[in-house]
Short mmCIF file of C-alpha atoms and ligand atoms in Angstrom, two decimals:
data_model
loop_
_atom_site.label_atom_id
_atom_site.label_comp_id
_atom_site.label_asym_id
_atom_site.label_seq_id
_atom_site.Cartn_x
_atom_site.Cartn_y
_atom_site.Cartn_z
CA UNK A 1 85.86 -108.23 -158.84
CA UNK A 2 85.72 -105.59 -156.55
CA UNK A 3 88.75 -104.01 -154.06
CA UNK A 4 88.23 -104.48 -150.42
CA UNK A 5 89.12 -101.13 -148.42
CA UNK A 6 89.15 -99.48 -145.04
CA UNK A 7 86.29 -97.44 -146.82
CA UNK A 8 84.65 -100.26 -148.06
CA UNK A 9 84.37 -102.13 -144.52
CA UNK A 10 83.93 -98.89 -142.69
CA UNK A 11 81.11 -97.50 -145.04
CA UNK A 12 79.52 -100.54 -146.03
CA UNK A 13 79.65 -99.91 -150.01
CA UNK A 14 80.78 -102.70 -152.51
CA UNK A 15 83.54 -100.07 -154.21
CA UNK A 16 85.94 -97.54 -152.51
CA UNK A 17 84.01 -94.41 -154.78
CA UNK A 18 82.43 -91.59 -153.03
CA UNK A 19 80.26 -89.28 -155.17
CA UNK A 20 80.97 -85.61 -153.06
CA UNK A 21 78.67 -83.52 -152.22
CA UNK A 22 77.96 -80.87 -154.96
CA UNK A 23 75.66 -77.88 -154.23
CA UNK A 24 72.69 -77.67 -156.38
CA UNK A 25 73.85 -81.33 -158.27
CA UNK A 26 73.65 -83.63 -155.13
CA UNK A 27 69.70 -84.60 -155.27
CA UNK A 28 68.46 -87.94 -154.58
CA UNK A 29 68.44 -89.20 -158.61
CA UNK A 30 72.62 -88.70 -158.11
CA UNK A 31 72.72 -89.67 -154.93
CA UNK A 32 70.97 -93.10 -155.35
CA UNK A 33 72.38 -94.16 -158.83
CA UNK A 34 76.30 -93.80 -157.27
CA UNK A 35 74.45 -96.07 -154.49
CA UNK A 36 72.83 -98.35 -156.56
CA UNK A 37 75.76 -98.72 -158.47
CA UNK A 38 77.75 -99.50 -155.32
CA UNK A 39 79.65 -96.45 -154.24
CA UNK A 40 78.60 -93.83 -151.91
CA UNK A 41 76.17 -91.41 -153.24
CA UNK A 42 75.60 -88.21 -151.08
CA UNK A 43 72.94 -85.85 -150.95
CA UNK A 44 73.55 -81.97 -150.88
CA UNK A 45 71.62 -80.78 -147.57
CA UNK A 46 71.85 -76.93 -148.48
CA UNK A 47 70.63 -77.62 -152.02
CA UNK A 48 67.28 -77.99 -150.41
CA UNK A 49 65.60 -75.03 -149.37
CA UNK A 50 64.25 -76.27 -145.69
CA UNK A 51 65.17 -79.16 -142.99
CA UNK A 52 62.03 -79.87 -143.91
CA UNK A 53 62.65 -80.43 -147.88
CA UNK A 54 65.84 -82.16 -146.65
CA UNK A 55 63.80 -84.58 -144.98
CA UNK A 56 61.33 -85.24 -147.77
CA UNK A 57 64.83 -85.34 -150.05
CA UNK A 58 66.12 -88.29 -148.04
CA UNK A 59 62.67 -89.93 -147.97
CA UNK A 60 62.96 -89.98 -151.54
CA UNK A 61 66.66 -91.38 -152.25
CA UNK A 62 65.23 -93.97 -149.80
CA UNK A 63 62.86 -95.08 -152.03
CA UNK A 64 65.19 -95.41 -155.38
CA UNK A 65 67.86 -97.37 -153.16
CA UNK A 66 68.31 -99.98 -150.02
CA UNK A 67 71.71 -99.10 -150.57
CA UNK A 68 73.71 -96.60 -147.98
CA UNK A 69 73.95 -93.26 -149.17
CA UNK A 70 75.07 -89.94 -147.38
CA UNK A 71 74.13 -86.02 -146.89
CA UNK A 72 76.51 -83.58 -146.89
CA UNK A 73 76.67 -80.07 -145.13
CA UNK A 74 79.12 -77.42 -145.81
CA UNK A 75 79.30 -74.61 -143.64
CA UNK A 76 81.04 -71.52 -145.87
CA UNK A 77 81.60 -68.07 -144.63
CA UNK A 78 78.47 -66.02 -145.49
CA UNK A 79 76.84 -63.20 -144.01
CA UNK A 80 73.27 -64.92 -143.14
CA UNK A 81 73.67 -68.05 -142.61
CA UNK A 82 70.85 -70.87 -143.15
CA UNK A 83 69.98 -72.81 -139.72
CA UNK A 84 72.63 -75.38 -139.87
CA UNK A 85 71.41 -77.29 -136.44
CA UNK A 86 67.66 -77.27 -137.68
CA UNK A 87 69.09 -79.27 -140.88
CA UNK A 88 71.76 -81.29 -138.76
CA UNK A 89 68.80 -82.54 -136.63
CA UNK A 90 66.93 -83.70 -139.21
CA UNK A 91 69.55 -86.07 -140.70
CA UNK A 92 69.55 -87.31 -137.31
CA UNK A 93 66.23 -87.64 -137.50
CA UNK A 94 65.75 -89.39 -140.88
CA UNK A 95 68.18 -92.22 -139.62
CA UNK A 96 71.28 -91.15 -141.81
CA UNK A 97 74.00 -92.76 -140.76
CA UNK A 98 76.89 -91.12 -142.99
CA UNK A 99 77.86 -87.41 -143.41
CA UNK A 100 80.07 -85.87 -145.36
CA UNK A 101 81.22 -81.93 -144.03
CA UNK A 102 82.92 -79.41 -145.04
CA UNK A 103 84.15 -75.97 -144.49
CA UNK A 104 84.91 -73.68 -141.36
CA UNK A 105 86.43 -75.61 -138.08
CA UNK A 106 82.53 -74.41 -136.49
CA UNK A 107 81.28 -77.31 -138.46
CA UNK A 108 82.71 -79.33 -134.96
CA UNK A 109 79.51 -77.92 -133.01
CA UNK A 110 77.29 -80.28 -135.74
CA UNK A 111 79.76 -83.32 -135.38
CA UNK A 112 79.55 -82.84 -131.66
CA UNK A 113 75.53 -83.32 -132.38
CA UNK A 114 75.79 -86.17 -134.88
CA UNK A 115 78.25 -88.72 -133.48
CA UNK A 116 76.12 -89.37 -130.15
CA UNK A 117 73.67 -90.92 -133.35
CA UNK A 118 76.65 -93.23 -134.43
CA UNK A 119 77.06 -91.08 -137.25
CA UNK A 120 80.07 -91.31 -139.42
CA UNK A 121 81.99 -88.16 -140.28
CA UNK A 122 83.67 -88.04 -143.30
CA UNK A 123 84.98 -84.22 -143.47
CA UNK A 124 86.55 -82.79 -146.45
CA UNK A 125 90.38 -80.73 -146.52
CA UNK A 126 92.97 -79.10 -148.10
CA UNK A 127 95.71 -79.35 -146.02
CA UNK A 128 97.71 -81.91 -144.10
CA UNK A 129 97.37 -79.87 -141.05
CA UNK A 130 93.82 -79.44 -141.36
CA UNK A 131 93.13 -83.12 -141.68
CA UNK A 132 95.16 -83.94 -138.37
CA UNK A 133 93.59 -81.46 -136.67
CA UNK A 134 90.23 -82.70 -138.02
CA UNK A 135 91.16 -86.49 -136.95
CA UNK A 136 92.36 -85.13 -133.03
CA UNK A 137 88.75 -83.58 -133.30
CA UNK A 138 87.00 -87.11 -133.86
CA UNK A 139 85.74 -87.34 -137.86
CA UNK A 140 85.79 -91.31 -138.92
CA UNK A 141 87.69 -90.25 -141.69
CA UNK A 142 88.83 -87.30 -144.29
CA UNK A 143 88.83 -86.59 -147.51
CA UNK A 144 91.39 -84.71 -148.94
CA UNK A 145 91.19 -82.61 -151.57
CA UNK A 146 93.92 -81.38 -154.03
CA UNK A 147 94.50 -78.17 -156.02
CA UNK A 148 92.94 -80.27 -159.17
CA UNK A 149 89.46 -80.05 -157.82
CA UNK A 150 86.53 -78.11 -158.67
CA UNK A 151 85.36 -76.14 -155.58
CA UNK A 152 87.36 -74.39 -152.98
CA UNK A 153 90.91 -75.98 -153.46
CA UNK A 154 92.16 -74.25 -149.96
CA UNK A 155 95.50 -71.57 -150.44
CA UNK A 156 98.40 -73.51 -150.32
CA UNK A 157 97.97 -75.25 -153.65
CA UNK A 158 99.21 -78.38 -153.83
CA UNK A 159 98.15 -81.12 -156.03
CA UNK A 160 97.48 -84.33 -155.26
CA UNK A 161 100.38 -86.25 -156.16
CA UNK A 162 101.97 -84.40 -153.17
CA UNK A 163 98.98 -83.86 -151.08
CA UNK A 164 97.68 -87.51 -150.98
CA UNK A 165 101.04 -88.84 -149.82
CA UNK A 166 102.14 -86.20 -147.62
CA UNK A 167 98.17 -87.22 -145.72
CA UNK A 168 98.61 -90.69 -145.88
CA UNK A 169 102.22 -89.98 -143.62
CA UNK A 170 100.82 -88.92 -140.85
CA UNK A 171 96.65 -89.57 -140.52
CA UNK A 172 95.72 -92.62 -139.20
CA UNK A 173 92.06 -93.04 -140.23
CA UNK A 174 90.65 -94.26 -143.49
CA UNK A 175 91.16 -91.55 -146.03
CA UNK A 176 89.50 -90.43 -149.19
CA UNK A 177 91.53 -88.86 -152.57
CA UNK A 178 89.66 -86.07 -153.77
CA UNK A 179 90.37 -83.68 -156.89
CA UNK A 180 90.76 -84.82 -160.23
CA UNK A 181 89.76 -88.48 -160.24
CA UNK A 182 87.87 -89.69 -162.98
CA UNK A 183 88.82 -93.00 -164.26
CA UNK A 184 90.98 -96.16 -162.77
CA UNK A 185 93.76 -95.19 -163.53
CA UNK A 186 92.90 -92.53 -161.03
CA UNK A 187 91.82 -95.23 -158.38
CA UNK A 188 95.01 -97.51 -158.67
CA UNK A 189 96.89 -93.79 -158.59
CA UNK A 190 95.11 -93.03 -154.93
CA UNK A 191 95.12 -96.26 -153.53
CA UNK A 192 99.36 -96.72 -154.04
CA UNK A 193 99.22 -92.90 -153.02
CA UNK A 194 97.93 -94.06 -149.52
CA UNK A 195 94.53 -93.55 -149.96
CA UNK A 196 91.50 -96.01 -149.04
CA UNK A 197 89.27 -94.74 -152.14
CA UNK A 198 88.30 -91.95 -154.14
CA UNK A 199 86.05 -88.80 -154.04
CA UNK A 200 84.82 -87.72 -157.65
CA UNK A 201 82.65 -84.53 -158.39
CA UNK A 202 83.14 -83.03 -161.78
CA UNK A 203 83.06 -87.29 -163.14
CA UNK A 204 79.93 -87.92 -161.76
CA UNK A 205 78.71 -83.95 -163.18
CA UNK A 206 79.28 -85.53 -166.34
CA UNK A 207 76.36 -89.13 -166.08
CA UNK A 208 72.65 -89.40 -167.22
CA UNK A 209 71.45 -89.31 -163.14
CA UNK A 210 73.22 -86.12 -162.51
CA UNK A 211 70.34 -83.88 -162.90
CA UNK A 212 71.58 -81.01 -164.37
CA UNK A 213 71.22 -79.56 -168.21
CA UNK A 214 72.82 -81.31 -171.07
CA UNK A 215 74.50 -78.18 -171.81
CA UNK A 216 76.35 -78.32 -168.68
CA UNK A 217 77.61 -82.49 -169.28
CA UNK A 218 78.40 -81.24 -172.76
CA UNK A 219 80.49 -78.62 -171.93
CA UNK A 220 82.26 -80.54 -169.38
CA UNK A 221 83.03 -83.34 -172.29
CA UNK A 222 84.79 -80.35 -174.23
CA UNK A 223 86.43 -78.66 -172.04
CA UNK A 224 90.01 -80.08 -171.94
CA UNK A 225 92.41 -79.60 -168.65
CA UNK A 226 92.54 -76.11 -169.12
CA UNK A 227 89.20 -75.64 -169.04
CA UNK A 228 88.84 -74.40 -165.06
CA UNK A 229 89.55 -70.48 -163.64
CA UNK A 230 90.39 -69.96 -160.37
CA UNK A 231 89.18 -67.07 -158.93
CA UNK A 232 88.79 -65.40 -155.19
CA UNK A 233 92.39 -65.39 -154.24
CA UNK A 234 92.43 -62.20 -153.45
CA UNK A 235 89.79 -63.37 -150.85
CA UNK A 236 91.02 -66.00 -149.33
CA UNK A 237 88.27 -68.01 -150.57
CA UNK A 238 90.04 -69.49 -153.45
CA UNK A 239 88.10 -71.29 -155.83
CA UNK A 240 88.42 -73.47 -159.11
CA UNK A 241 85.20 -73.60 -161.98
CA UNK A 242 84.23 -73.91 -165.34
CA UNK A 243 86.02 -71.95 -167.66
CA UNK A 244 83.09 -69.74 -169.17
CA UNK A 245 82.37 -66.08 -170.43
CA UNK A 246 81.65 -65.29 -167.16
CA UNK A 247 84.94 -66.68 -165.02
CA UNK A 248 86.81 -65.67 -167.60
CA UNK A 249 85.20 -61.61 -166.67
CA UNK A 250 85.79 -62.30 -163.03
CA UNK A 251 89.53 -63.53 -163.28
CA UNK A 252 89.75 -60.17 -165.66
CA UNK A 253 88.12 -57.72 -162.82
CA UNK A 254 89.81 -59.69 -160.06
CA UNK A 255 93.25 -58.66 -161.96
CA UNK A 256 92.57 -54.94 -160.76
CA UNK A 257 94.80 -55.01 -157.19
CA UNK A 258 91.95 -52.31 -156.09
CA UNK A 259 89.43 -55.14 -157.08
CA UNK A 260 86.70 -55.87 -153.95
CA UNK A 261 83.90 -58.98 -154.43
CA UNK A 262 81.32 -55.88 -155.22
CA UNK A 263 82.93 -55.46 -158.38
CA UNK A 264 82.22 -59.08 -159.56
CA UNK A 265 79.42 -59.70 -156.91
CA UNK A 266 76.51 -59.61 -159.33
CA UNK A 267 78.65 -62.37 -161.54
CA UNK A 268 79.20 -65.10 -158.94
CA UNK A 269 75.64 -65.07 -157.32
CA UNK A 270 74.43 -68.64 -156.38
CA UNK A 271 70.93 -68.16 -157.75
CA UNK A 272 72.75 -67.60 -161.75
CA UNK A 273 74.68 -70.91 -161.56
CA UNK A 274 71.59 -72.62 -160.18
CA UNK A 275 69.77 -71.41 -162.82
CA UNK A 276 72.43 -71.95 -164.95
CA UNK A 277 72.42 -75.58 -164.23
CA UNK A 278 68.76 -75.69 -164.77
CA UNK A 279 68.91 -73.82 -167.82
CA UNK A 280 71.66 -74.92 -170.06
CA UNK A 281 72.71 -70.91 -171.02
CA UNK A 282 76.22 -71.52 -170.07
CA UNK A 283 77.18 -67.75 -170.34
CA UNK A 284 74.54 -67.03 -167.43
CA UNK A 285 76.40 -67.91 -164.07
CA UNK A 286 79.77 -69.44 -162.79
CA UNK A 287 79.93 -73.55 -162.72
CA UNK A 288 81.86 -75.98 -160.36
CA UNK A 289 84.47 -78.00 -162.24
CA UNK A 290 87.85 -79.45 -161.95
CA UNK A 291 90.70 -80.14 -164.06
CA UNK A 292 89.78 -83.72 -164.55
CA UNK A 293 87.06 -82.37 -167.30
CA UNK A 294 90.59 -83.32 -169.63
CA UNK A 295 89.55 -87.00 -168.82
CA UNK A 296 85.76 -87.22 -169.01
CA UNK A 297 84.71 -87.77 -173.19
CA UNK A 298 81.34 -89.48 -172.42
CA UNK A 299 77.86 -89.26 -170.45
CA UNK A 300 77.22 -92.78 -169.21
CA UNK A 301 75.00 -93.71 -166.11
CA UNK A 302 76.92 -94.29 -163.06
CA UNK A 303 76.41 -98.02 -162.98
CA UNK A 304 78.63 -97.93 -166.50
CA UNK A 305 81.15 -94.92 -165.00
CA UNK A 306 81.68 -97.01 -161.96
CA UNK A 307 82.06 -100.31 -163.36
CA UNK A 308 84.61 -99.15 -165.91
CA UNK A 309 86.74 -97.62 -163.22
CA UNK A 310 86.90 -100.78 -160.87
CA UNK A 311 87.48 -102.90 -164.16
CA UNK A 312 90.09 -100.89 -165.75
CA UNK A 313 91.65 -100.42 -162.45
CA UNK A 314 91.95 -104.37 -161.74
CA UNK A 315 93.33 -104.54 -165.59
CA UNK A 316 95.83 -102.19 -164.34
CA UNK A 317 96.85 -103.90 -161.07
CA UNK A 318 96.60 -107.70 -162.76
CA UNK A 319 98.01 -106.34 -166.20
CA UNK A 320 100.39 -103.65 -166.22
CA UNK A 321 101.73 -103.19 -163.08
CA UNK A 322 102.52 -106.82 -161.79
CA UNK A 323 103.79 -107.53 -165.50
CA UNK A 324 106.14 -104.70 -164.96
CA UNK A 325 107.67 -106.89 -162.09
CA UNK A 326 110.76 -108.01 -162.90
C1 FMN B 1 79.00 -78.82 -159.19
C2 FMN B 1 79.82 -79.00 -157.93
C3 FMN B 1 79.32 -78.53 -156.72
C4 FMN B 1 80.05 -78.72 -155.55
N1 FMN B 1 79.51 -78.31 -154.34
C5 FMN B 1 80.13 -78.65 -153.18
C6 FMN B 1 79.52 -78.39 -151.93
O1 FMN B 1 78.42 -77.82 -151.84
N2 FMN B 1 80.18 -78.77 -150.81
C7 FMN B 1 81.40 -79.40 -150.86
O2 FMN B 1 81.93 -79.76 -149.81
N3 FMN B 1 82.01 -79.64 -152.03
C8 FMN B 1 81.40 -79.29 -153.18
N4 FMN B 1 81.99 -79.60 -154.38
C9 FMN B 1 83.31 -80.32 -154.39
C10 FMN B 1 83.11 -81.84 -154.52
O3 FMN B 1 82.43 -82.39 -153.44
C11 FMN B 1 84.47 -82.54 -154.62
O4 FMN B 1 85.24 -82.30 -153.45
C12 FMN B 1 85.27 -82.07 -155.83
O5 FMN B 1 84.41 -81.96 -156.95
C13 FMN B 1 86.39 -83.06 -156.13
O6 FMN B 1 87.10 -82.65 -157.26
P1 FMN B 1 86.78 -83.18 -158.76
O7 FMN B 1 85.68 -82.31 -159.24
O8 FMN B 1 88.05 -83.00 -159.47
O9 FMN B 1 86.35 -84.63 -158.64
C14 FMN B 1 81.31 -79.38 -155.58
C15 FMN B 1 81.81 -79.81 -156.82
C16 FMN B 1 81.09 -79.64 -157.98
C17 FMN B 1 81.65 -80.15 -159.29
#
């Protein structure tokens, strides 16, 4: 059984499940098991230090699947940025056909290099204004993400049950759930939302491919909802992870008004929740996760995680909801 989607035809993947791109998580083991189990898998382009090692990345997701599979790029505010063209060239280059972006509107200059390829944008937002403007600018489709999800959640925080609907109004190309899917129920939720699949992070954080520490998995299976700070209001640059020791100590320096990212600077740095990740010493660095962690309770492969969700979401379509028809 599988359900038959805008995203499914469009993408060419047997279930409407898209594994987003996750900084320093998204290498080719992930990538290729979501494949290989029939969603999209998508590799992280910045979690590789060169175009170069981006190249060789995709070389080697090609080898563990025939199936498609993506590369995402996200384009943050930062003060030296890494060469975002030389890496944008070399997807072109390898013969991906699918990217995922997200971030500032100057991610447009890379589209404007990618679609010539017959690339497919699928570009990642907060807001419903954000995705129209992103669909006027020419992305194949979006991915919205709610307040639920781990990662930057936007400023206007609203959650999905508002966000997804309010999206589906008014964009007319396929479009993605995002933030706080984890399960079928979650999947028949999206697709009578309006959506045309889902996009799952923190889930897919939590399966033997995702090549991070067991540490991290564990902690994600016992943290409950709760278990996610946000932190950089103040900044603009809002953002929802792990609850740890060390969120917890940013959220209590951020509470100074006076507070500026120097204080807490040296307690956010990418290179501690990379290491982190690699690690397992989850008092070391911040870590990306949602709200969903208050579904996940196991570690299976991704070729168990996605079959359970397309099964229990036909039992929920075939079973409860059409015997709720009167
Ligand atoms: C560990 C981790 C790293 C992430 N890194 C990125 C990233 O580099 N770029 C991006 O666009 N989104 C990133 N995200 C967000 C995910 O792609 C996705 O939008 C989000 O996880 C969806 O919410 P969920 O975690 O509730 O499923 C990351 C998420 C996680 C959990």
């Amino acid at each position: 059984m599988a359900f038959k989607t805008r995203i499914t035809e469009m993408l060419e993947i047997e279930h409407p499940i898209v594994q987003g791109g996750m900084m320093n998580v998204g290498y080719a083991e992930l990538a290729s098991a979501v494949s290989n189990a029939g969603g999209l898998g998508i590799i992280t382009a910045l979690t590789q230090p060169s175009p170069d090692a981006l190249r060789a990345e995709i070389e080697r997701c090609r080898a563990m699947t025939t199936k498609p599979f993506a590369v995402n790029v996200t384009m943050l505010p930062t003060i030296t940025p890494p060469d975002y063209k030389a890496y944008v060239q070399t997807i072109i280059e390898s013969g991906v056909k699918i990217v995922e972006t997200a971030g500032t509107p100057e991610i447009r200059e890379l589209w404007a290099m990618m679609k010539p390829h017959g690339i497919k944008i699928l570009h990642k937002c907060t807001a419903v204004r954000h995705a129209l403007s992103a669909e006027r600018a020419g992305c194949d489709v979006i991915s919205i993400d709610g307040f639920e999800c781990a990662g930057h959640p936007g400023e206007d925080d609203i959650t999905g049950l508002i966000l997804i609907p309010a999206a589906a109004d008014k964009v007319k190309i396929p479009m993605l759930a995002s933030g706080g899917f984890g399960d079928g129920r979650g999947l028949v939720a999206a697709l009578a939302l309006g959506a045309d699949g889902i996009n799952m992070g923190t889930r897919f954080c939590a399966t033997v491919e995702a090549p991070i520490h067991p540490n991290v998995k564990q902690r994600i299976v016992e943290n409950d909802e709760r278990g996610t700070n946000v932190i950089f209001r103040a900044f603009r640059n809002t953002a929802r992870v792990g609850k740890n020791s060390v969120s917890d100590e940013v959220v209590r320096r951020l509470a100074d008004p006076g507070a500026v990212f120097e204080d807490i600077r040296e307690l956010v740095a990418g290179s501690k929740g990379a290491e982190m990740l690699k690690s397992g010493d989850m008092d070391h660095g911040i870590f990306w996760a949602g709200m969903v962690q208050g579904l996940i309770h196991d570690i299976p492969t991704c070729q168990v995680l996605i079959d359970r969700i397309i099964g229990e979401a036909e039992a929920i379509v075939r079973g409860r909801l059409s015997g709720m028809l009167a």
